[in-house]
Amino acid sequence: MSVPEGRNKVFEFPIILGTAGHIDHGKTTLIKALTGVDCDRLAEEKKRGITIELGFAPLVLPDGRTVSVVDVPGHEKFIRQMVAGAAGIDAVIFVVAADEGVKAQTKEHLEILQLLGVKEGIVVVTKSDLVDEELLELALEEIKDEIRGTFLEGKPILCVSAISGKGLDALLKEIQALLDRVKPKSTEGAFFLPIDRAFQIKGVGTVVTGTAYRGTVDKNTQLEVLPLGREALVKSIQVHERSVPKAIAGQRVAIGLSGVSVDDLSRGDVLCEKEIFLPTRCLDVSLELLPSNKTPLRHWQRVRLHTGTSDVIARVSFLDRTSLSPGERCYAQLLTEEEIVATERQPFIIRFYSPLRTIGGGKVLYPYGEKPRGKKGRSEYIHFLSKIDSCTLPSELLLLHLKKNKWSTVRNLSIKLQQKHDYTKNLIDVLAKEKRLIALDAPDIEVLDIEVYEGLKDEIVRILKEYHEMEPESNGLPYELLFQRTSLRFPLRAARKITDKLIEEGILKETSGKVSIVDFEPVKEGKINELGAQIMEFCAKQGVNMATIEEIKKIFKDSQVDRALSMLKDTNKIFIASGGYVVDVNTLRKVINLLDGLGDITVGSVRDATGSSRKYILPLLELLDSLGITRRVQDKRILKRRDLP
């Protein structure tokens, strides 16, 4: 094996390579041959000759790139540790021993890697010097059959011997080519590191290690440990035992912390950016059940959930079914028995609670799930998750969350997107310029869905139009009262900002602290009373030859006639008879006095006494009946009262 020349050319390449394979197939020995590091660091591992915990080593390639290699346990009892290591890898060295071929954990590790979404790798056949050509060919055929239909199909298969060094140079070249195919993790966004180890070092204090999933971290940065909820200051950073000022996503990192004790920490905790991530007990997921599983997965079944370095018990909650058959995929929720922290798109594995066996996995779509209610609610929630699943741009994801919640703040959207506040604010500014959302300068609500805003605009105009008809003399409504009448409730500062925006758009105007439609002009004070007096005078002249409401509107030709008629009716100055005839109170009193001196009260006698016609007298007498002044007995009426109620 060639030794890299010129150490000054060595540089960190933020890619994590993992090993996977059955116990005792030579993973740890292979890593030691490639890196010079023995990943079996525990005394028990040395004694038993197997890897129990995760091991890590830097691999310096011939071209100078240095990558981290993760050695995971192959024993079935330590699948939990294997998943914790595999969850952060970018590519895999998949190990199969030539003398044993494909075994139980070979299959399970491959299924786990598939479920975790690993896309790149190399198959390495170890101990190839221990078998003859015929057995080696049989092993290769078995391996090709096993990887058919998986991400490893068509990938390089190399035969090596870690003891003799056979094939190691070729393997290093293939690893270099592999790195060229792998897309590094994004260094943008909020820093996120699942903790896999925590220990104390004299003179340093608390140290945690893990694979950085996202973002970057600098010395003297204040981070947060979740779900513990404790702030911690970054005092030192090491990558491959070298002190560095900064670490980035895709690197194995050791971070010295102050403000938190080793006794407070455990595997499954996360070291992350402050005020971005939250602990959760409900994960919205895309879930796949392995075809090799023999029984369906039932709704509310208890499973063991592995994601990041977390290992917790959870219940599976289906949204559109009672069970999931082997080989099927669906959207579901995982309800954990203790709080965990996860990122969107984070892969996970589920195993049967007892006996422990890998049965499925998938990816987290949204870490902060909400339990939908009813059949319609579940259907809408599935549609929401399908939209998240297909989102490829942060801007589309932001708009999707905004549409679901109608409005939000930069802080809340940053949590939903798991992005830094500045990033979210810049995204909002771009979308606002494209008129895809409404941005406000209010601390309690800063962003509105565009459709919600347009609907609110229409509702406000309708509310004000109705108010202007009822109160034509008023300048309008104070904005606080206006927003109390809308179907959506807004904080006062947001209501003020929305009002200002509608004024800026020329939809509304504000006069003496009251808001109105922009083209509304209040009726001058007293006009309704003046118009009412004119209508009363007109009705008095008409007497019993009453005019209808429609005739009065045509005569006065004023937009406030309805308002004036309503005011007169409410104050009992006019009465409305059948057919829409309007009679004033004084005329009605005169008719009552006339009836008091009349003998028989009939339509004909009243008609003759008033000199009017049956057209007016009949509705007039029916009005008196309805008011309790008269009572009809066959063709005659009896006067019961001599005054209006």
XYZ file of C-alpha atoms in Angstrom:
645
model
C 0.000 0.000 0.000
C 1.430 3.369 -0.990
C 1.968 6.047 1.635
C 0.700 9.587 0.876
C 3.540 12.002 0.247
C 3.681 15.602 1.382
C 1.636 15.890 4.578
C 1.237 19.592 3.846
C -1.146 18.573 1.047
C -3.476 16.759 3.426
C -6.846 18.451 3.927
C -10.154 17.558 5.564
C -12.889 16.388 3.228
C -16.305 16.516 4.985
C -17.503 13.027 4.115
C -18.259 10.177 6.527
C -17.518 6.644 5.333
C -19.148 3.825 7.244
C -18.485 0.134 7.394
C -21.257 -2.432 7.523
C -21.433 -6.199 7.566
C -21.752 -9.339 9.634
C -19.819 -9.839 12.856
C -16.230 -11.075 12.452
C -16.109 -10.328 8.718
C -13.039 -8.130 9.188
C -14.409 -4.568 9.265
C -12.217 -3.367 12.148
C -9.126 -5.139 10.767
C -9.708 -3.534 7.359
C -9.975 -0.059 8.871
C -6.761 -0.607 10.848
C -4.988 -1.678 7.660
C -6.200 1.436 5.834
C -5.778 4.003 8.609
C -3.402 2.524 11.166
C -6.070 3.033 13.863
C -7.554 0.205 15.919
C -11.233 1.144 16.372
C -11.745 -1.456 19.111
C -10.953 0.930 21.962
C -12.782 -0.761 24.853
C -11.194 -3.474 27.010
C -14.257 -5.673 26.512
C -13.920 -5.268 22.747
C -10.284 -6.394 22.929
C -11.207 -9.326 25.141
C -14.160 -10.537 23.056
C -12.665 -9.673 19.671
C -15.790 -7.869 18.483
C -16.799 -4.238 18.047
C -19.378 -3.196 20.654
C -19.324 0.596 20.422
C -18.792 2.886 17.460
C -15.188 3.409 16.438
C -13.785 6.276 14.378
C -10.594 6.776 12.432
C -9.198 9.327 9.942
C -8.398 7.917 6.514
C -5.742 9.844 4.550
C -6.131 9.095 0.849
C -3.345 9.185 -1.780
C -4.670 12.507 -3.147
C -4.380 14.146 0.293
C -8.049 14.144 1.229
C -8.796 12.997 4.771
C -12.174 11.497 5.585
C -13.705 10.009 8.706
C -14.369 6.293 8.805
C -16.974 4.878 11.192
C -16.602 1.274 12.313
C -19.971 -0.100 13.403
C -20.723 -3.293 15.348
C -21.768 -6.313 13.307
C -23.273 -8.376 16.115
C -27.081 -8.551 16.190
C -27.105 -7.450 19.844
C -25.488 -4.155 18.898
C -27.710 -3.094 16.001
C -28.628 -0.003 18.041
C -25.018 1.159 17.883
C -24.811 0.188 14.215
C -27.822 2.381 13.360
C -26.402 5.284 15.392
C -23.214 5.124 13.334
C -24.874 4.476 9.986
C -27.363 7.336 10.423
C -24.689 9.954 9.758
C -22.717 8.296 6.964
C -22.529 9.538 3.373
C -21.258 6.308 1.791
C -20.507 2.772 2.912
C -17.744 0.198 2.675
C -19.901 -2.904 2.681
C -17.881 -5.835 3.985
C -18.480 -9.541 3.272
C -15.956 -12.198 4.274
C -14.968 -14.525 1.418
C -14.875 -17.576 3.668
C -18.422 -17.097 5.054
C -20.295 -15.137 2.397
C -23.630 -13.416 3.036
C -24.902 -13.946 6.602
C -27.834 -12.748 8.739
C -26.360 -9.381 9.732
C -25.094 -8.850 6.179
C -28.731 -8.836 5.065
C -29.977 -6.730 7.986
C -27.217 -4.133 7.606
C -28.005 -3.814 3.894
C -31.708 -3.323 4.657
C -30.854 -0.686 7.267
C -28.602 1.187 4.831
C -31.383 1.103 2.218
C -33.915 2.488 4.702
C -31.473 5.198 5.839
C -31.228 6.418 2.254
C -27.542 5.717 1.683
C -26.894 6.026 -2.082
C -23.182 5.320 -2.574
C -20.795 2.568 -1.560
C -18.210 -0.078 -2.374
C -18.477 -3.800 -1.699
C -15.288 -5.186 -0.166
C -14.741 -8.942 -0.006
C -12.341 -9.485 2.906
C -10.258 -12.569 3.763
C -9.997 -13.328 0.040
C -6.604 -14.956 0.684
C -8.241 -17.645 2.832
C -10.252 -19.263 -0.001
C -9.470 -20.725 -3.378
C -10.646 -19.226 -6.682
C -13.719 -21.427 -6.889
C -15.005 -20.478 -3.417
C -14.215 -16.836 -4.110
C -16.303 -16.966 -7.293
C -19.183 -18.529 -5.375
C -18.945 -15.783 -2.735
C -18.973 -13.090 -5.449
C -22.052 -14.607 -7.115
C -23.851 -14.761 -3.765
C -22.968 -11.117 -3.065
C -24.212 -9.975 -6.491
C -27.506 -11.794 -5.926
C -27.879 -10.167 -2.513
C -27.227 -6.583 -3.668
C -29.394 -6.860 -6.783
C -32.099 -4.185 -6.671
C -30.308 -2.216 -3.935
C -28.185 0.951 -4.063
C -25.075 -1.270 -4.216
C -26.071 -2.932 -7.484
C -23.502 -2.006 -10.134
C -21.094 -0.546 -7.580
C -17.443 -1.731 -7.476
C -16.714 -5.085 -5.784
C -13.107 -5.502 -4.633
C -11.390 -8.542 -3.151
C -8.826 -7.685 -0.445
C -6.798 -9.088 2.385
C -6.231 -6.746 5.317
C -3.480 -9.037 6.609
C -1.356 -9.384 3.442
C -2.308 -5.978 1.993
C -3.655 -7.530 -1.210
C -6.040 -5.155 -3.034
C -5.719 -2.264 -0.555
C -4.124 0.147 -3.053
C -6.954 -0.532 -5.512
C -9.440 -0.008 -2.686
C -7.956 3.402 -1.827
C -8.291 4.477 -5.469
C -11.913 3.322 -5.527
C -12.572 5.260 -2.318
C -11.162 8.375 -3.998
C -13.497 7.831 -6.955
C -16.361 7.204 -4.521
C -15.781 10.562 -2.814
C -16.058 12.299 -6.190
C -19.572 10.857 -6.543
C -20.788 11.824 -3.069
C -22.439 15.168 -2.434
C -21.190 16.604 0.893
C -23.676 17.621 3.582
C -24.813 21.238 3.482
C -22.759 23.610 5.595
C -25.606 26.118 5.353
C -28.306 26.316 7.969
C -28.402 25.770 11.694
C -25.752 23.595 13.326
C -27.010 20.126 14.373
C -24.914 17.354 15.932
C -26.387 14.191 17.509
C -24.161 13.253 20.461
C -22.838 9.699 20.455
C -20.299 10.052 23.294
C -19.747 12.372 26.254
C -16.760 12.220 28.598
C -14.548 14.310 30.862
C -10.965 15.352 30.038
C -8.812 16.932 32.696
C -8.024 20.540 31.809
C -10.713 20.601 29.121
C -13.903 19.623 30.937
C -16.918 18.120 29.216
C -16.299 16.785 25.701
C -18.943 15.478 23.315
C -18.398 13.736 19.983
C -20.613 13.128 17.005
C -21.114 13.620 13.280
C -22.176 17.136 12.336
C -25.350 16.762 10.269
C -25.808 20.411 9.310
C -24.229 23.846 9.414
C -20.980 25.040 10.965
C -19.765 25.731 14.491
C -17.052 28.131 15.694
C -15.207 28.392 18.975
C -16.863 30.587 21.618
C -20.314 29.980 20.114
C -23.244 29.563 22.486
C -25.151 26.389 21.580
C -27.990 24.419 23.147
C -28.214 20.814 24.326
C -31.629 19.273 23.631
C -33.903 17.825 24.872
C -32.006 18.714 28.060
C -32.640 22.414 27.411
C -29.234 23.575 28.667
C -27.044 26.223 27.036
C -23.380 25.344 26.496
C -20.409 27.409 25.343
C -18.028 25.912 22.763
C -14.556 26.148 24.319
C -12.609 23.941 21.910
C -13.087 21.989 18.662
C -11.131 19.004 17.385
C -11.368 17.116 14.116
C -9.248 13.941 13.989
C -7.462 14.981 17.198
C -6.354 18.295 15.679
C -7.572 21.550 17.204
C -9.459 23.692 14.698
C -11.284 27.034 14.965
C -14.335 25.716 13.139
C -16.087 22.447 12.214
C -18.547 21.853 9.399
C -21.272 19.381 8.458
C -19.918 16.015 7.372
C -17.059 15.968 9.871
C -16.499 13.838 12.945
C -16.157 16.435 15.686
C -15.059 16.515 19.320
C -16.296 19.659 21.080
C -15.246 20.890 24.502
C -18.144 22.536 26.340
C -18.658 24.645 29.414
C -21.999 25.088 31.132
C -23.000 21.442 31.009
C -21.851 18.387 32.963
C -21.084 14.925 31.600
C -23.586 13.519 34.101
C -26.340 15.527 32.387
C -25.613 14.118 28.928
C -26.412 10.869 27.189
C -26.440 9.353 23.718
C -29.481 10.678 21.884
C -28.956 14.261 23.053
C -28.321 16.852 20.358
C -25.915 19.791 20.356
C -27.445 22.457 18.143
C -28.060 26.096 17.273
C -30.074 28.022 19.877
C -33.793 28.801 19.378
C -34.084 26.790 16.153
C -34.766 23.184 17.159
C -37.349 21.898 19.614
C -37.844 18.592 21.409
C -40.813 16.620 20.102
C -42.911 13.547 20.816
C -44.688 13.397 17.456
C -42.859 12.875 14.161
C -44.605 13.069 10.780
C -42.880 10.464 8.632
C -42.785 8.593 5.369
C -42.701 4.981 6.532
C -41.740 1.848 4.593
C -42.154 -1.711 5.871
C -39.473 -4.115 4.678
C -40.633 -6.746 2.138
C -38.773 -9.357 4.204
C -40.984 -8.685 7.205
C -43.404 -11.561 7.705
C -46.348 -9.756 9.346
C -48.134 -6.429 8.830
C -47.448 -3.486 11.117
C -50.598 -2.569 13.065
C -51.908 0.857 14.017
C -50.698 1.882 17.497
C -48.145 -0.937 17.572
C -45.194 -0.379 19.899
C -41.804 -0.241 18.172
C -38.236 0.753 18.934
C -37.291 3.896 17.032
C -33.697 4.677 16.031
C -32.921 8.076 14.558
C -29.658 9.971 14.831
C -28.196 8.572 18.038
C -31.608 8.297 19.729
C -33.085 4.956 20.712
C -36.616 5.301 22.107
C -39.927 3.465 22.275
C -42.683 4.808 20.014
C -46.202 4.052 18.840
C -47.016 3.933 15.131
C -50.111 5.953 14.255
C -51.516 5.535 10.742
C -53.596 8.300 9.177
C -55.482 6.363 6.499
C -55.315 2.674 7.449
C -55.256 0.209 10.294
C -52.146 -1.700 9.191
C -49.196 -1.608 6.779
C -48.268 -4.728 4.814
C -44.682 -5.822 4.054
C -43.225 -3.844 1.141
C -45.795 -1.020 1.465
C -45.096 2.644 2.134
C -47.351 5.321 3.643
C -47.450 8.568 5.599
C -47.725 8.050 9.351
C -46.876 9.510 12.740
C -44.464 8.163 15.341
C -45.447 9.098 18.899
C -42.466 8.669 21.212
C -42.607 7.823 24.896
C -39.895 10.385 25.623
C -38.800 13.604 23.965
C -36.320 13.454 21.090
C -34.837 15.991 18.674
C -34.847 15.447 14.917
C -34.332 17.341 11.679
C -36.535 17.276 8.617
C -35.479 14.567 6.108
C -33.635 12.737 8.904
C -33.663 8.963 8.271
C -34.903 6.541 10.899
C -35.221 2.815 11.551
C -37.954 0.980 13.430
C -37.518 -2.429 14.982
C -39.963 -4.726 16.712
C -39.992 -4.041 20.418
C -39.709 -7.744 21.170
C -38.023 -9.674 19.700
C -35.691 -6.966 18.413
C -35.680 -7.148 14.627
C -35.494 -4.462 11.959
C -38.898 -4.146 10.271
C -38.864 -0.817 8.475
C -37.841 2.803 8.357
C -38.001 5.951 6.314
C -37.488 9.682 6.727
C -38.851 12.394 8.987
C -40.966 14.823 6.952
C -41.856 17.209 9.766
C -40.500 16.857 13.316
C -43.364 18.703 15.034
C -46.425 16.672 14.114
C -49.970 17.600 15.112
C -52.709 15.030 15.629
C -55.425 15.614 12.996
C -59.058 15.157 14.000
C -61.722 13.360 12.020
C -61.649 11.722 8.618
C -61.497 15.054 6.776
C -58.721 16.333 9.051
C -56.636 13.202 8.449
C -57.175 13.425 4.680
C -56.071 17.076 4.660
C -53.046 16.203 6.808
C -51.960 13.451 4.408
C -52.193 15.993 1.576
C -50.037 18.383 3.639
C -47.411 15.657 4.207
C -47.379 14.706 0.523
C -46.653 18.343 -0.312
C -43.783 18.426 2.201
C -42.462 15.159 0.775
C -42.265 16.649 -2.725
C -40.805 20.011 -1.643
C -37.277 20.569 -2.921
C -36.846 24.290 -2.169
C -36.889 25.999 1.242
C -39.068 28.757 -0.246
C -41.760 26.239 -1.227
C -41.594 24.656 2.220
C -42.009 28.060 3.866
C -45.076 28.843 1.727
C -46.545 25.434 2.523
C -46.259 25.970 6.287
C -47.599 29.511 5.917
C -50.653 28.314 3.982
C -51.410 25.743 6.682
C -51.039 28.242 9.555
C -52.429 31.314 7.694
C -49.895 33.650 9.323
C -46.703 33.394 11.343
C -43.570 35.107 12.619
C -39.968 34.882 11.461
C -39.124 33.030 14.674
C -41.869 30.409 14.244
C -41.083 29.887 10.566
C -37.384 29.495 11.427
C -38.339 26.682 13.803
C -40.589 25.025 11.210
C -37.847 25.257 8.563
C -35.073 24.619 11.113
C -33.127 27.517 9.624
C -31.364 30.519 11.117
C -33.487 33.636 11.601
C -31.473 35.713 9.110
C -31.883 33.031 6.460
C -35.641 32.896 7.010
C -35.927 36.693 6.945
C -34.052 36.884 3.624
C -36.295 34.153 2.204
C -39.397 36.085 3.282
C -38.067 39.307 1.709
C -37.552 37.543 -1.636
C -41.013 35.941 -1.574
C -42.610 39.266 -0.602
C -40.993 40.976 -3.608
C -42.377 38.187 -5.790
C -45.825 38.877 -4.213
C -46.091 35.267 -2.990
C -46.713 36.328 0.618
C -47.385 39.485 2.624
C -44.625 40.687 4.949
C -45.368 43.082 7.810
C -43.135 44.933 10.208
C -44.866 43.690 13.358
C -43.147 41.628 16.067
C -46.129 39.395 16.851
C -47.118 38.533 13.263
C -44.841 39.296 10.364
C -45.976 37.094 7.477
C -49.392 36.360 5.952
C -50.350 33.799 3.353
C -51.263 35.719 0.188
C -54.677 34.037 -0.170
C -55.481 34.724 3.482
C -54.591 38.377 2.952
C -56.760 38.700 -0.173
C -59.673 37.018 1.623
C -59.197 39.291 4.635
C -59.169 42.339 2.358
C -62.538 41.329 0.827
C -63.996 40.613 4.266
C -62.926 43.996 5.651
C -64.442 45.831 2.680
C -67.725 43.923 3.161
C -67.799 44.675 6.913
C -67.213 48.372 6.319
C -69.834 48.589 3.556
C -72.438 47.095 5.898
C -71.379 49.462 8.652
C -71.540 52.494 6.362
C -75.117 51.573 5.415
C -76.101 51.252 9.074
C -74.161 54.313 10.285
C -73.885 56.684 7.314
C -73.085 59.656 9.537
C -70.047 57.931 11.106
C -66.507 58.243 9.693
C -66.104 54.462 10.123
C -64.780 52.042 12.720
C -61.637 52.173 14.861
C -59.283 49.496 13.490
C -59.463 47.576 16.782
C -63.261 47.184 16.481
C -62.988 46.458 12.765
C -60.686 43.476 13.358
C -62.928 42.188 16.146
C -65.562 41.622 13.433
C -63.296 39.620 11.090
C -63.432 35.815 11.042
C -59.694 35.617 11.850
C -58.320 37.184 15.019
C -55.062 39.146 14.872
C -52.879 40.704 17.582
C -53.451 44.485 17.785
C -50.019 45.433 16.437
C -50.538 43.157 13.451
C -54.053 44.551 12.894
C -52.532 48.041 12.858
C -49.917 46.978 10.280
C -52.530 45.296 8.070
C -54.687 48.423 8.258
C -51.714 50.591 7.247
C -51.025 48.294 4.289
C -54.644 48.481 3.092
C -54.491 52.270 3.378
C -51.215 52.256 1.418
C -52.892 50.149 -1.294
C -55.744 52.658 -1.587
C -58.392 50.250 -0.269
C -59.092 52.064 3.015
C -58.655 55.514 4.507
C -58.486 56.743 8.084
C -60.260 59.856 9.374
C -60.100 61.033 12.982
C -58.957 57.578 14.131
C -61.689 55.729 12.233
C -61.245 53.484 9.199
C -63.558 53.516 6.181
C -63.655 52.426 2.541
C -61.555 54.884 0.583
C -64.433 56.404 -1.463
C -66.899 56.627 1.441
C -68.107 60.066 2.537
C -70.195 60.243 5.724
C -73.648 61.796 5.588
C -73.647 65.219 7.209
C -74.933 65.314 10.751
C -78.734 65.680 10.852
C -79.344 64.679 7.244
C -81.182 61.496 8.211
C -83.436 63.468 10.531
C -83.999 66.071 7.842
C -84.865 63.442 5.254
C -87.137 61.722 7.789
C -89.012 64.973 8.405
C -89.528 65.383 4.642
C -90.909 61.844 4.355
C -93.244 62.473 7.330
C -94.531 65.662 5.675
C -95.082 63.810 2.382
C -96.962 60.965 4.129
C -99.157 63.449 6.007
C -100.165 65.071 2.701
C -100.956 61.636 1.242
C -103.183 60.831 4.239
C -104.979 57.513 3.775
C -104.055 57.475 0.084
C -100.750 55.951 1.130
C -97.577 55.701 -0.988
C -95.502 52.528 -1.058
C -91.858 52.291 0.023
C -90.766 51.978 -3.611
C -92.780 55.071 -4.585
C -91.157 57.052 -1.762
C -87.678 55.992 -2.952
C -88.443 57.149 -6.484
C -89.791 60.470 -5.264
C -86.905 61.351 -2.929
C -84.059 59.792 -4.958
C -81.673 59.732 -2.012
C -79.299 56.900 -1.069
C -80.291 57.336 2.576
C -84.053 56.776 2.133
C -83.849 53.233 3.513
C -81.909 54.504 6.504
C -84.483 57.306 7.083
C -87.462 54.922 6.724
C -85.813 52.479 9.146
C -85.245 55.263 11.672
C -88.920 56.450 11.359
C -90.260 52.909 11.724
C -88.039 52.163 14.745
C -89.368 55.292 16.487
C -93.031 54.492 15.569
C -93.355 57.618 13.441
C -94.472 55.576 10.462
C -96.141 52.168 10.059
C -95.875 49.760 7.139
C -99.117 48.136 5.926
C -99.371 45.070 3.678
C -98.309 45.808 0.128
C -95.530 48.065 1.440
C -97.832 51.042 2.048
C -96.454 53.708 4.404
C -98.720 55.659 6.764
C -97.544 58.277 9.232
C -98.598 58.118 12.894
C -100.744 61.258 12.776
C -102.812 59.979 9.841
C -103.295 56.686 11.633
C -104.531 58.470 14.783
C -107.020 60.475 12.686
C -108.387 57.254 11.223
C -108.805 55.770 14.755
C -110.739 58.889 15.864
C -112.905 58.599 12.764
C -113.698 54.944 13.552
C -114.747 55.931 17.113
C -117.606 58.034 15.715
C -118.575 55.599 13.002
C -121.465 53.187 13.403
C -120.656 49.956 11.617
C -116.959 49.721 10.778
C -116.710 48.154 7.321
C -114.408 48.659 4.363
C -117.230 50.514 2.583
C -118.144 52.803 5.528
C -114.519 53.797 6.107
C -114.010 54.319 2.378
C -117.027 56.656 2.214
C -116.006 58.505 5.394
C -112.470 59.168 4.119
C -113.284 59.683 0.455
C -110.592 57.135 -0.408
C -110.744 53.753 -2.169
C -110.778 50.076 -1.216
C -107.144 49.847 -2.519
C -105.926 51.806 0.530
C -108.648 51.162 3.136
C -108.305 47.361 3.196
C -104.515 47.309 4.014
C -105.092 50.163 6.465
C -107.754 48.225 8.403
C -105.574 45.080 8.341
C -102.773 47.139 9.863
C -105.143 48.301 12.668
C -106.118 44.653 13.242
C -102.431 43.684 13.595
C -101.858 46.524 16.073
C -104.810 45.364 18.235
C -106.846 48.559 17.597
C -109.640 46.709 15.840
C -110.875 43.128 15.687
C -112.558 41.709 12.628
C -115.887 39.877 13.049
C -117.087 38.585 9.661
C -117.436 41.673 7.403
C -117.379 44.176 10.292
C -114.772 45.366 12.770
C -115.036 46.215 16.445
C -112.957 49.077 17.888
C -111.047 47.636 20.852
C -108.619 50.481 21.626
C -108.608 54.191 20.945
C -104.828 54.795 20.970
C -101.731 53.279 19.449
C -99.656 50.921 21.609
